[in-house]
Amino acid sequence: MKLYRTAAGCVVEEDSKYYRLAGRSIDSLLEREDLPEYLPDLIAEIKPTGELHATEMLAPIGSQEVWAAGVTYFRSRGARMEEAKDSGGGDFYDRVYTAERPELFFKSTASRTVGIGGKVRIRADAHWSVPEPELTLVVSPKGRITGYTIGNDMSSRDIEGENPLYLPQAKVYNGSCALGPGILVSDRALPDSTEIMLEILRHDHVAFSGSVALTELKRDPKTLVEYLLRDNSFPHGCFLMTGTGIVPPSSFTLATGDRIRITIGPIGTLENEVA
Ligand code: DO4
Ligand code: MG
């Protein structure tokens, strides 16, 4: 079962049928502890309507904060150690990869986040920018994983590499986050074999493509959520990106007009153009 947000309200997709939920805000749904059990009951009382087009879909976020985990894949550890070696910061990434406490950082709010078809941005003062395709957890106020979406943790690698203390500037800026297309509503873990796929198109040619399976994710999603909620409350629930395992080569940087396509089979495809 999938949940989408549109300008006219939320829509549930089940068995290729679409149920429009009148008068239910995304907040009122994401605040529920019982979302996976509640939605089937709700649509049982509604008649399905015509198709939902991607152009109607908005980022599936309301008042939630978006947080992110870092260095959760071996590939991310290596790339970060390399980019930070001149600043002396490389060692931090190795240490956090093996530490018990994960790296968790604040990533975005709805105002900095775009949905499918929206434009993500590269910072004007950055010269090395990449997308980070990440499985993103939908977390209830009490810390239950009630769904999954696709996240793009847009990152300025030169700023991050210059000094690890610049991380918030490398990660949090207007248009630095994309979420969508919708939410796969489920509290069941996705199979380890699930692939995250990234394709970057430039002038209709594939400039970069890569994939990683969830089996490479070093941290258990439930443990990441448990750390995030320690002494930290989320009355509207929150999103938690689980880190990237796909890093383009160091010679690659995003450019205006590039199209970033991220696919996670059970969730869908999130496509955004770079502004
Ligand atoms: O510590 C830097 C950021 C790591 C990150 O965003 C990732 O591994 O996905
Ligand atoms: Mg990331």
PDB file of C-alpha atoms and ligand atoms in Angstrom:
ATOM      1  CA  MET A   1       0.000   0.000   0.000  1.00  0.00           C
ATOM      2  CA  LYS A   2       1.395   3.414  -0.964  1.00  0.00           C
ATOM      3  CA  LEU A   3       0.517   6.871   0.282  1.00  0.00           C
ATOM      4  CA  TYR A   4       0.925  10.005  -1.832  1.00  0.00           C
ATOM      5  CA  ARG A   5       0.456  13.702  -1.120  1.00  0.00           C
ATOM      6  CA  THR A   6      -1.166  15.964  -3.697  1.00  0.00           C
ATOM      7  CA  ALA A   7      -2.413  19.562  -3.625  1.00  0.00           C
ATOM      8  CA  ALA A   8      -5.956  18.163  -3.291  1.00  0.00           C
ATOM      9  CA  GLY A   9      -5.114  15.891  -0.343  1.00  0.00           C
ATOM     10  CA  CYS A  10      -3.626  12.459   0.317  1.00  0.00           C
ATOM     11  CA  VAL A  11      -4.151   9.474  -1.967  1.00  0.00           C
ATOM     12  CA  VAL A  12      -3.690   5.764  -1.192  1.00  0.00           C
ATOM     13  CA  GLU A  13      -2.692   3.282  -3.908  1.00  0.00           C
ATOM     14  CA  GLU A  14      -3.594  -0.354  -3.384  1.00  0.00           C
ATOM     15  CA  ASP A  15      -3.703  -3.027  -6.123  1.00  0.00           C
ATOM     16  CA  SER A  16      -3.373  -0.317  -8.815  1.00  0.00           C
ATOM     17  CA  LYS A  17      -6.477   1.444  -7.477  1.00  0.00           C
ATOM     18  CA  TYR A  18      -6.394   4.975  -6.102  1.00  0.00           C
ATOM     19  CA  TYR A  19      -8.351   6.147  -3.060  1.00  0.00           C
ATOM     20  CA  ARG A  20      -8.564   9.881  -2.428  1.00  0.00           C
ATOM     21  CA  LEU A  21      -8.694  10.695   1.277  1.00  0.00           C
ATOM     22  CA  ALA A  22     -10.754  13.828   1.739  1.00  0.00           C
ATOM     23  CA  GLY A  23      -9.813  16.021   4.667  1.00  0.00           C
ATOM     24  CA  ARG A  24      -6.765  14.030   5.872  1.00  0.00           C
ATOM     25  CA  SER A  25      -3.536  15.958   6.020  1.00  0.00           C
ATOM     26  CA  ILE A  26      -0.212  14.173   5.676  1.00  0.00           C
ATOM     27  CA  ASP A  27       0.555  15.220   9.274  1.00  0.00           C
ATOM     28  CA  SER A  28      -2.617  13.584  10.594  1.00  0.00           C
ATOM     29  CA  LEU A  29      -1.502  10.314   8.942  1.00  0.00           C
ATOM     30  CA  LEU A  30       2.227  10.381   9.707  1.00  0.00           C
ATOM     31  CA  GLU A  31       1.482  11.163  13.360  1.00  0.00           C
ATOM     32  CA  ARG A  32      -0.337   7.825  13.714  1.00  0.00           C
ATOM     33  CA  GLU A  33       1.375   4.908  15.435  1.00  0.00           C
ATOM     34  CA  ASP A  34      -0.969   2.482  13.648  1.00  0.00           C
ATOM     35  CA  LEU A  35      -0.641   3.829  10.085  1.00  0.00           C
ATOM     36  CA  PRO A  36      -0.081   0.372   8.431  1.00  0.00           C
ATOM     37  CA  GLU A  37      -3.219  -0.992  10.111  1.00  0.00           C
ATOM     38  CA  TYR A  38      -5.273   2.214   9.825  1.00  0.00           C
ATOM     39  CA  LEU A  39      -5.044   2.824   6.057  1.00  0.00           C
ATOM     40  CA  PRO A  40      -6.608  -0.499   4.955  1.00  0.00           C
ATOM     41  CA  ASP A  41      -9.587   0.178   7.258  1.00  0.00           C
ATOM     42  CA  LEU A  42      -9.897   3.705   5.914  1.00  0.00           C
ATOM     43  CA  ILE A  43      -9.947   2.800   2.216  1.00  0.00           C
ATOM     44  CA  ALA A  44     -12.434  -0.021   2.818  1.00  0.00           C
ATOM     45  CA  GLU A  45     -15.034   2.756   3.173  1.00  0.00           C
ATOM     46  CA  ILE A  46     -14.017   4.710   0.051  1.00  0.00           C
ATOM     47  CA  LYS A  47     -14.641   4.121  -3.672  1.00  0.00           C
ATOM     48  CA  PRO A  48     -11.502   4.140  -5.855  1.00  0.00           C
ATOM     49  CA  THR A  49     -11.150   6.935  -8.417  1.00  0.00           C
ATOM     50  CA  GLY A  50      -9.148   7.392 -11.620  1.00  0.00           C
ATOM     51  CA  GLU A  51      -5.380   7.219 -11.896  1.00  0.00           C
ATOM     52  CA  LEU A  52      -2.922   9.414 -10.077  1.00  0.00           C
ATOM     53  CA  HIS A  53      -0.384  11.130 -12.330  1.00  0.00           C
ATOM     54  CA  ALA A  54       3.194  11.795 -11.249  1.00  0.00           C
ATOM     55  CA  THR A  55       2.647  15.488 -12.016  1.00  0.00           C
ATOM     56  CA  GLU A  56       0.111  15.615  -9.149  1.00  0.00           C
ATOM     57  CA  MET A  57       2.512  14.176  -6.561  1.00  0.00           C
ATOM     58  CA  LEU A  58       4.128  16.426  -3.970  1.00  0.00           C
ATOM     59  CA  ALA A  59       6.892  15.532  -1.516  1.00  0.00           C
ATOM     60  CA  PRO A  60       5.168  13.333   1.112  1.00  0.00           C
ATOM     61  CA  ILE A  61       6.124  15.632   3.986  1.00  0.00           C
ATOM     62  CA  GLY A  62       4.296  18.061   6.266  1.00  0.00           C
ATOM     63  CA  SER A  63       5.655  19.276   9.603  1.00  0.00           C
ATOM     64  CA  GLN A  64       8.231  16.496   9.922  1.00  0.00           C
ATOM     65  CA  GLU A  65      11.977  17.075  10.192  1.00  0.00           C
ATOM     66  CA  VAL A  66      14.260  15.081   7.913  1.00  0.00           C
ATOM     67  CA  TRP A  67      17.311  13.575   9.594  1.00  0.00           C
ATOM     68  CA  ALA A  68      20.056  11.495   8.039  1.00  0.00           C
ATOM     69  CA  ALA A  69      22.536   8.818   9.018  1.00  0.00           C
ATOM     70  CA  GLY A  70      26.042   8.929   7.566  1.00  0.00           C
ATOM     71  CA  VAL A  71      28.884   6.524   6.797  1.00  0.00           C
ATOM     72  CA  THR A  72      26.603   3.505   6.993  1.00  0.00           C
ATOM     73  CA  TYR A  73      28.084   1.834   3.892  1.00  0.00           C
ATOM     74  CA  PHE A  74      31.746   0.924   3.328  1.00  0.00           C
ATOM     75  CA  ARG A  75      31.744   2.903   0.063  1.00  0.00           C
ATOM     76  CA  SER A  76      30.708   6.077   1.885  1.00  0.00           C
ATOM     77  CA  ARG A  77      33.434   5.593   4.510  1.00  0.00           C
ATOM     78  CA  GLY A  78      36.119   5.283   1.795  1.00  0.00           C
ATOM     79  CA  ALA A  79      34.899   8.263  -0.238  1.00  0.00           C
ATOM     80  CA  ARG A  80      34.750  10.505   2.829  1.00  0.00           C
ATOM     81  CA  MET A  81      38.186   9.466   4.069  1.00  0.00           C
ATOM     82  CA  GLU A  82      39.582  10.353   0.640  1.00  0.00           C
ATOM     83  CA  GLU A  83      37.856  13.760   0.366  1.00  0.00           C
ATOM     84  CA  ALA A  84      38.879  14.758   3.931  1.00  0.00           C
ATOM     85  CA  LYS A  85      42.444  13.462   3.939  1.00  0.00           C
ATOM     86  CA  ASP A  86      44.036  16.881   3.282  1.00  0.00           C
ATOM     87  CA  SER A  87      42.080  18.493   6.128  1.00  0.00           C
ATOM     88  CA  GLY A  88      43.103  15.749   8.547  1.00  0.00           C
ATOM     89  CA  GLY A  89      39.455  14.765   8.963  1.00  0.00           C
ATOM     90  CA  GLY A  90      39.626  11.366   7.226  1.00  0.00           C
ATOM     91  CA  ASP A  91      40.132   9.459  10.452  1.00  0.00           C
ATOM     92  CA  PHE A  92      36.749  10.607  11.795  1.00  0.00           C
ATOM     93  CA  TYR A  93      34.898   8.714   9.086  1.00  0.00           C
ATOM     94  CA  ASP A  94      36.738   5.486   9.783  1.00  0.00           C
ATOM     95  CA  ARG A  95      36.039   5.875  13.491  1.00  0.00           C
ATOM     96  CA  VAL A  96      32.320   6.526  13.049  1.00  0.00           C
ATOM     97  CA  TYR A  97      31.950   3.589  10.652  1.00  0.00           C
ATOM     98  CA  THR A  98      33.056   1.192  13.377  1.00  0.00           C
ATOM     99  CA  ALA A  99      31.700   3.026  16.443  1.00  0.00           C
ATOM    100  CA  GLU A 100      28.627   1.843  18.295  1.00  0.00           C
ATOM    101  CA  ARG A 101      26.997   5.306  18.065  1.00  0.00           C
ATOM    102  CA  PRO A 102      26.008   6.142  14.469  1.00  0.00           C
ATOM    103  CA  GLU A 103      26.482   9.498  12.764  1.00  0.00           C
ATOM    104  CA  LEU A 104      23.088  11.244  12.711  1.00  0.00           C
ATOM    105  CA  PHE A 105      22.586  14.759  11.439  1.00  0.00           C
ATOM    106  CA  PHE A 106      19.755  17.180  10.771  1.00  0.00           C
ATOM    107  CA  LYS A 107      19.088  17.292   7.026  1.00  0.00           C
ATOM    108  CA  SER A 108      15.975  19.172   6.000  1.00  0.00           C
ATOM    109  CA  THR A 109      12.514  20.561   6.515  1.00  0.00           C
ATOM    110  CA  ALA A 110       9.554  20.608   4.107  1.00  0.00           C
ATOM    111  CA  SER A 111      10.548  24.066   2.845  1.00  0.00           C
ATOM    112  CA  ARG A 112      13.928  22.794   1.583  1.00  0.00           C
ATOM    113  CA  THR A 113      12.521  19.532   0.213  1.00  0.00           C
ATOM    114  CA  VAL A 114      11.130  18.820  -3.246  1.00  0.00           C
ATOM    115  CA  GLY A 115       9.065  15.895  -4.499  1.00  0.00           C
ATOM    116  CA  ILE A 116       9.116  13.964  -7.770  1.00  0.00           C
ATOM    117  CA  GLY A 117       9.574  16.348 -10.698  1.00  0.00           C
ATOM    118  CA  GLY A 118      10.789  19.167  -8.437  1.00  0.00           C
ATOM    119  CA  LYS A 119      14.187  20.798  -8.910  1.00  0.00           C
ATOM    120  CA  VAL A 120      17.014  20.037  -6.514  1.00  0.00           C
ATOM    121  CA  ARG A 121      19.837  22.566  -6.194  1.00  0.00           C
ATOM    122  CA  ILE A 122      23.581  22.699  -6.015  1.00  0.00           C
ATOM    123  CA  ARG A 123      25.045  25.422  -3.808  1.00  0.00           C
ATOM    124  CA  ALA A 124      26.357  28.482  -5.629  1.00  0.00           C
ATOM    125  CA  ASP A 125      29.525  28.401  -3.486  1.00  0.00           C
ATOM    126  CA  ALA A 126      30.253  24.696  -4.064  1.00  0.00           C
ATOM    127  CA  HIS A 127      32.181  23.220  -6.987  1.00  0.00           C
ATOM    128  CA  TRP A 128      31.823  19.493  -6.239  1.00  0.00           C
ATOM    129  CA  SER A 129      28.225  18.339  -5.774  1.00  0.00           C
ATOM    130  CA  VAL A 130      26.646  14.900  -5.830  1.00  0.00           C
ATOM    131  CA  PRO A 131      23.289  13.265  -5.170  1.00  0.00           C
ATOM    132  CA  GLU A 132      23.091  10.663  -2.411  1.00  0.00           C
ATOM    133  CA  PRO A 133      20.338   8.102  -3.057  1.00  0.00           C
ATOM    134  CA  GLU A 134      19.107   6.774   0.277  1.00  0.00           C
ATOM    135  CA  LEU A 135      16.435   4.477   1.620  1.00  0.00           C
ATOM    136  CA  THR A 136      14.454   6.761   3.906  1.00  0.00           C
ATOM    137  CA  LEU A 137      12.502   5.592   6.932  1.00  0.00           C
ATOM    138  CA  VAL A 138       9.146   7.058   7.877  1.00  0.00           C
ATOM    139  CA  VAL A 139       9.109   7.120  11.669  1.00  0.00           C
ATOM    140  CA  SER A 140       6.114   7.635  13.994  1.00  0.00           C
ATOM    141  CA  PRO A 141       6.307   9.898  17.080  1.00  0.00           C
ATOM    142  CA  LYS A 142       7.022   6.874  19.286  1.00  0.00           C
ATOM    143  CA  GLY A 143       9.689   5.510  16.945  1.00  0.00           C
ATOM    144  CA  ARG A 144       7.826   2.867  14.966  1.00  0.00           C
ATOM    145  CA  ILE A 145       8.919   2.502  11.333  1.00  0.00           C
ATOM    146  CA  THR A 146       5.576   2.872   9.552  1.00  0.00           C
ATOM    147  CA  GLY A 147       6.866   3.243   6.003  1.00  0.00           C
ATOM    148  CA  TYR A 148       9.660   3.833   3.514  1.00  0.00           C
ATOM    149  CA  THR A 149      10.350   6.437   0.870  1.00  0.00           C
ATOM    150  CA  ILE A 150      13.248   7.407  -1.401  1.00  0.00           C
ATOM    151  CA  GLY A 151      15.507  10.258  -0.344  1.00  0.00           C
ATOM    152  CA  ASN A 152      18.167  12.269  -2.121  1.00  0.00           C
ATOM    153  CA  ASP A 153      20.666  13.753   0.344  1.00  0.00           C
ATOM    154  CA  MET A 154      22.207  16.354  -2.015  1.00  0.00           C
ATOM    155  CA  SER A 155      25.741  17.068  -0.811  1.00  0.00           C
ATOM    156  CA  SER A 156      28.547  19.558  -1.463  1.00  0.00           C
ATOM    157  CA  ARG A 157      31.583  17.328  -1.186  1.00  0.00           C
ATOM    158  CA  ASP A 158      34.201  20.077  -1.406  1.00  0.00           C
ATOM    159  CA  ILE A 159      32.670  21.930   1.554  1.00  0.00           C
ATOM    160  CA  GLU A 160      32.273  18.724   3.580  1.00  0.00           C
ATOM    161  CA  GLY A 161      35.850  17.660   2.702  1.00  0.00           C
ATOM    162  CA  GLU A 162      37.414  21.004   3.637  1.00  0.00           C
ATOM    163  CA  ASN A 163      36.447  20.532   7.263  1.00  0.00           C
ATOM    164  CA  PRO A 164      34.023  18.001   8.860  1.00  0.00           C
ATOM    165  CA  LEU A 165      32.617  20.901  10.933  1.00  0.00           C
ATOM    166  CA  TYR A 166      31.231  22.369   7.701  1.00  0.00           C
ATOM    167  CA  LEU A 167      28.855  19.396   7.361  1.00  0.00           C
ATOM    168  CA  PRO A 168      25.649  21.403   8.031  1.00  0.00           C
ATOM    169  CA  GLN A 169      26.560  23.818   5.205  1.00  0.00           C
ATOM    170  CA  ALA A 170      27.373  20.943   2.850  1.00  0.00           C
ATOM    171  CA  LYS A 171      24.050  19.267   3.609  1.00  0.00           C
ATOM    172  CA  VAL A 172      21.389  21.836   4.529  1.00  0.00           C
ATOM    173  CA  TYR A 173      20.495  24.521   1.980  1.00  0.00           C
ATOM    174  CA  ASN A 174      17.539  25.410  -0.237  1.00  0.00           C
ATOM    175  CA  GLY A 175      16.629  22.500  -2.521  1.00  0.00           C
ATOM    176  CA  SER A 176      19.126  20.147  -0.851  1.00  0.00           C
ATOM    177  CA  CYS A 177      16.641  17.335  -0.308  1.00  0.00           C
ATOM    178  CA  ALA A 178      14.193  15.317  -2.392  1.00  0.00           C
ATOM    179  CA  LEU A 179      11.688  12.782  -1.059  1.00  0.00           C
ATOM    180  CA  GLY A 180       9.166  10.621  -2.863  1.00  0.00           C
ATOM    181  CA  PRO A 181       7.428   9.740  -5.043  1.00  0.00           C
ATOM    182  CA  GLY A 182       5.242   8.455  -2.184  1.00  0.00           C
ATOM    183  CA  ILE A 183       5.476   6.326   0.952  1.00  0.00           C
ATOM    184  CA  LEU A 184       5.394   2.537   0.950  1.00  0.00           C
ATOM    185  CA  VAL A 185       3.332   2.027   4.101  1.00  0.00           C
ATOM    186  CA  SER A 186       4.641  -1.021   5.949  1.00  0.00           C
ATOM    187  CA  ASP A 187       6.317  -1.851   9.226  1.00  0.00           C
ATOM    188  CA  ARG A 188       8.074  -4.871   7.726  1.00  0.00           C
ATOM    189  CA  ALA A 189      11.805  -4.666   6.950  1.00  0.00           C
ATOM    190  CA  LEU A 190      12.581  -4.550   3.234  1.00  0.00           C
ATOM    191  CA  PRO A 191      14.432  -7.668   2.004  1.00  0.00           C
ATOM    192  CA  ASP A 192      18.258  -7.393   2.176  1.00  0.00           C
ATOM    193  CA  SER A 193      18.366  -8.073  -1.555  1.00  0.00           C
ATOM    194  CA  THR A 194      16.471  -4.805  -2.265  1.00  0.00           C
ATOM    195  CA  GLU A 195      18.541  -2.649  -4.638  1.00  0.00           C
ATOM    196  CA  ILE A 196      18.949   1.111  -4.622  1.00  0.00           C
ATOM    197  CA  MET A 197      19.722   2.295  -8.148  1.00  0.00           C
ATOM    198  CA  LEU A 198      21.000   5.674  -9.291  1.00  0.00           C
ATOM    199  CA  GLU A 199      21.161   7.039 -12.807  1.00  0.00           C
ATOM    200  CA  ILE A 200      22.338  10.545 -13.671  1.00  0.00           C
ATOM    201  CA  LEU A 201      21.369  11.695 -17.154  1.00  0.00           C
ATOM    202  CA  ARG A 202      23.149  14.563 -18.903  1.00  0.00           C
ATOM    203  CA  HIS A 203      21.867  15.643 -22.342  1.00  0.00           C
ATOM    204  CA  ASP A 204      19.937  12.324 -22.450  1.00  0.00           C
ATOM    205  CA  HIS A 205      23.096  10.235 -21.952  1.00  0.00           C
ATOM    206  CA  VAL A 206      23.864   8.309 -18.787  1.00  0.00           C
ATOM    207  CA  ALA A 207      26.682  10.283 -17.135  1.00  0.00           C
ATOM    208  CA  PHE A 208      26.817   7.963 -14.127  1.00  0.00           C
ATOM    209  CA  SER A 209      24.953   4.904 -12.903  1.00  0.00           C
ATOM    210  CA  GLY A 210      25.406   2.693  -9.889  1.00  0.00           C
ATOM    211  CA  SER A 211      23.543   0.428  -7.514  1.00  0.00           C
ATOM    212  CA  VAL A 212      23.849  -1.051  -4.060  1.00  0.00           C
ATOM    213  CA  ALA A 213      21.865  -3.690  -2.174  1.00  0.00           C
ATOM    214  CA  LEU A 214      20.532  -3.194   1.346  1.00  0.00           C
ATOM    215  CA  THR A 215      22.675  -6.102   2.446  1.00  0.00           C
ATOM    216  CA  GLU A 216      25.591  -3.588   2.363  1.00  0.00           C
ATOM    217  CA  LEU A 217      23.897  -1.319   4.906  1.00  0.00           C
ATOM    218  CA  LYS A 218      25.984  -1.728   8.066  1.00  0.00           C
ATOM    219  CA  ARG A 219      23.421  -0.397  10.536  1.00  0.00           C
ATOM    220  CA  ASP A 220      20.067  -1.857  11.484  1.00  0.00           C
ATOM    221  CA  PRO A 221      17.315   0.701  10.660  1.00  0.00           C
ATOM    222  CA  LYS A 222      15.657   0.098  14.039  1.00  0.00           C
ATOM    223  CA  THR A 223      18.903   0.881  15.864  1.00  0.00           C
ATOM    224  CA  LEU A 224      19.291   4.110  13.859  1.00  0.00           C
ATOM    225  CA  VAL A 225      15.764   5.115  14.911  1.00  0.00           C
ATOM    226  CA  GLU A 226      16.466   4.195  18.533  1.00  0.00           C
ATOM    227  CA  TYR A 227      19.506   6.520  18.578  1.00  0.00           C
ATOM    228  CA  LEU A 228      17.610   9.332  16.857  1.00  0.00           C
ATOM    229  CA  LEU A 229      14.827   9.285  19.429  1.00  0.00           C
ATOM    230  CA  ARG A 230      17.144   9.278  22.450  1.00  0.00           C
ATOM    231  CA  ASP A 231      16.234  12.452  24.342  1.00  0.00           C
ATOM    232  CA  ASN A 232      14.724  13.852  21.150  1.00  0.00           C
ATOM    233  CA  SER A 233      10.997  14.103  20.431  1.00  0.00           C
ATOM    234  CA  PHE A 234       9.167  14.241  17.106  1.00  0.00           C
ATOM    235  CA  PRO A 235       5.476  15.007  17.728  1.00  0.00           C
ATOM    236  CA  HIS A 236       4.690  14.808  13.987  1.00  0.00           C
ATOM    237  CA  GLY A 237       6.978  11.822  13.355  1.00  0.00           C
ATOM    238  CA  CYS A 238      10.076  12.265  11.200  1.00  0.00           C
ATOM    239  CA  PHE A 239      12.019  10.977   8.201  1.00  0.00           C
ATOM    240  CA  LEU A 240      15.387   9.299   8.606  1.00  0.00           C
ATOM    241  CA  MET A 241      17.664   8.806   5.593  1.00  0.00           C
ATOM    242  CA  THR A 242      19.846   5.744   6.073  1.00  0.00           C
ATOM    243  CA  GLY A 243      23.016   6.819   4.235  1.00  0.00           C
ATOM    244  CA  THR A 244      24.427   6.320   0.778  1.00  0.00           C
ATOM    245  CA  GLY A 245      26.270   3.341  -0.651  1.00  0.00           C
ATOM    246  CA  ILE A 246      26.611   4.847  -4.140  1.00  0.00           C
ATOM    247  CA  VAL A 247      29.271   7.497  -4.679  1.00  0.00           C
ATOM    248  CA  PRO A 248      30.201   8.716  -8.185  1.00  0.00           C
ATOM    249  CA  PRO A 249      33.947   8.939  -8.967  1.00  0.00           C
ATOM    250  CA  SER A 250      35.791  12.008  -7.637  1.00  0.00           C
ATOM    251  CA  SER A 251      35.968  13.457 -11.166  1.00  0.00           C
ATOM    252  CA  PHE A 252      32.159  13.742 -11.276  1.00  0.00           C
ATOM    253  CA  THR A 253      30.183  16.803 -10.238  1.00  0.00           C
ATOM    254  CA  LEU A 254      26.524  17.595 -10.934  1.00  0.00           C
ATOM    255  CA  ALA A 255      25.597  20.312 -13.420  1.00  0.00           C
ATOM    256  CA  THR A 256      22.460  22.336 -14.119  1.00  0.00           C
ATOM    257  CA  GLY A 257      20.038  20.316 -16.242  1.00  0.00           C
ATOM    258  CA  ASP A 258      21.215  16.895 -15.020  1.00  0.00           C
ATOM    259  CA  ARG A 259      18.396  14.483 -14.266  1.00  0.00           C
ATOM    260  CA  ILE A 260      18.803  12.338 -11.147  1.00  0.00           C
ATOM    261  CA  ARG A 261      16.807   9.118 -11.183  1.00  0.00           C
ATOM    262  CA  ILE A 262      16.707   6.968  -8.038  1.00  0.00           C
ATOM    263  CA  THR A 263      14.832   3.667  -7.999  1.00  0.00           C
ATOM    264  CA  ILE A 264      14.051   1.354  -5.101  1.00  0.00           C
ATOM    265  CA  GLY A 265      11.810  -1.376  -6.559  1.00  0.00           C
ATOM    266  CA  PRO A 266       9.151  -1.712  -3.841  1.00  0.00           C
ATOM    267  CA  ILE A 267       8.828   2.094  -3.493  1.00  0.00           C
ATOM    268  CA  GLY A 268       9.164   3.481  -7.032  1.00  0.00           C
ATOM    269  CA  THR A 269      11.358   5.997  -8.859  1.00  0.00           C
ATOM    270  CA  LEU A 270      12.187   9.501  -7.699  1.00  0.00           C
ATOM    271  CA  GLU A 271      13.313  11.749 -10.543  1.00  0.00           C
ATOM    272  CA  ASN A 272      14.509  15.322 -10.195  1.00  0.00           C
ATOM    273  CA  GLU A 273      16.283  17.822 -12.381  1.00  0.00           C
ATOM    274  CA  VAL A 274      19.146  19.943 -11.094  1.00  0.00           C
ATOM    275  CA  ALA A 275      18.136  23.639 -11.166  1.00  0.00           C
TER     276      ALA A 275
HETATM  277  O1  DO4 B   1      29.550  12.424   7.228  1.00  0.00           O
HETATM  278  C1  DO4 B   1      29.200  12.804   6.167  1.00  0.00           C
HETATM  279  C2  DO4 B   1      27.936  12.508   5.513  1.00  0.00           C
HETATM  280  C3  DO4 B   1      27.694  11.069   5.263  1.00  0.00           C
HETATM  281  C4  DO4 B   1      26.477  10.791   4.460  1.00  0.00           C
HETATM  282  O2  DO4 B   1      25.646  11.633   4.186  1.00  0.00           O
HETATM  283  C5  DO4 B   1      26.276   9.420   3.956  1.00  0.00           C
HETATM  284  O3  DO4 B   1      27.084   8.519   4.227  1.00  0.00           O
HETATM  285  O4  DO4 B   1      25.259   9.203   3.281  1.00  0.00           O
HETATM  286 MG    MG B   2      24.011  10.899   2.854  1.00  0.00          MG
END
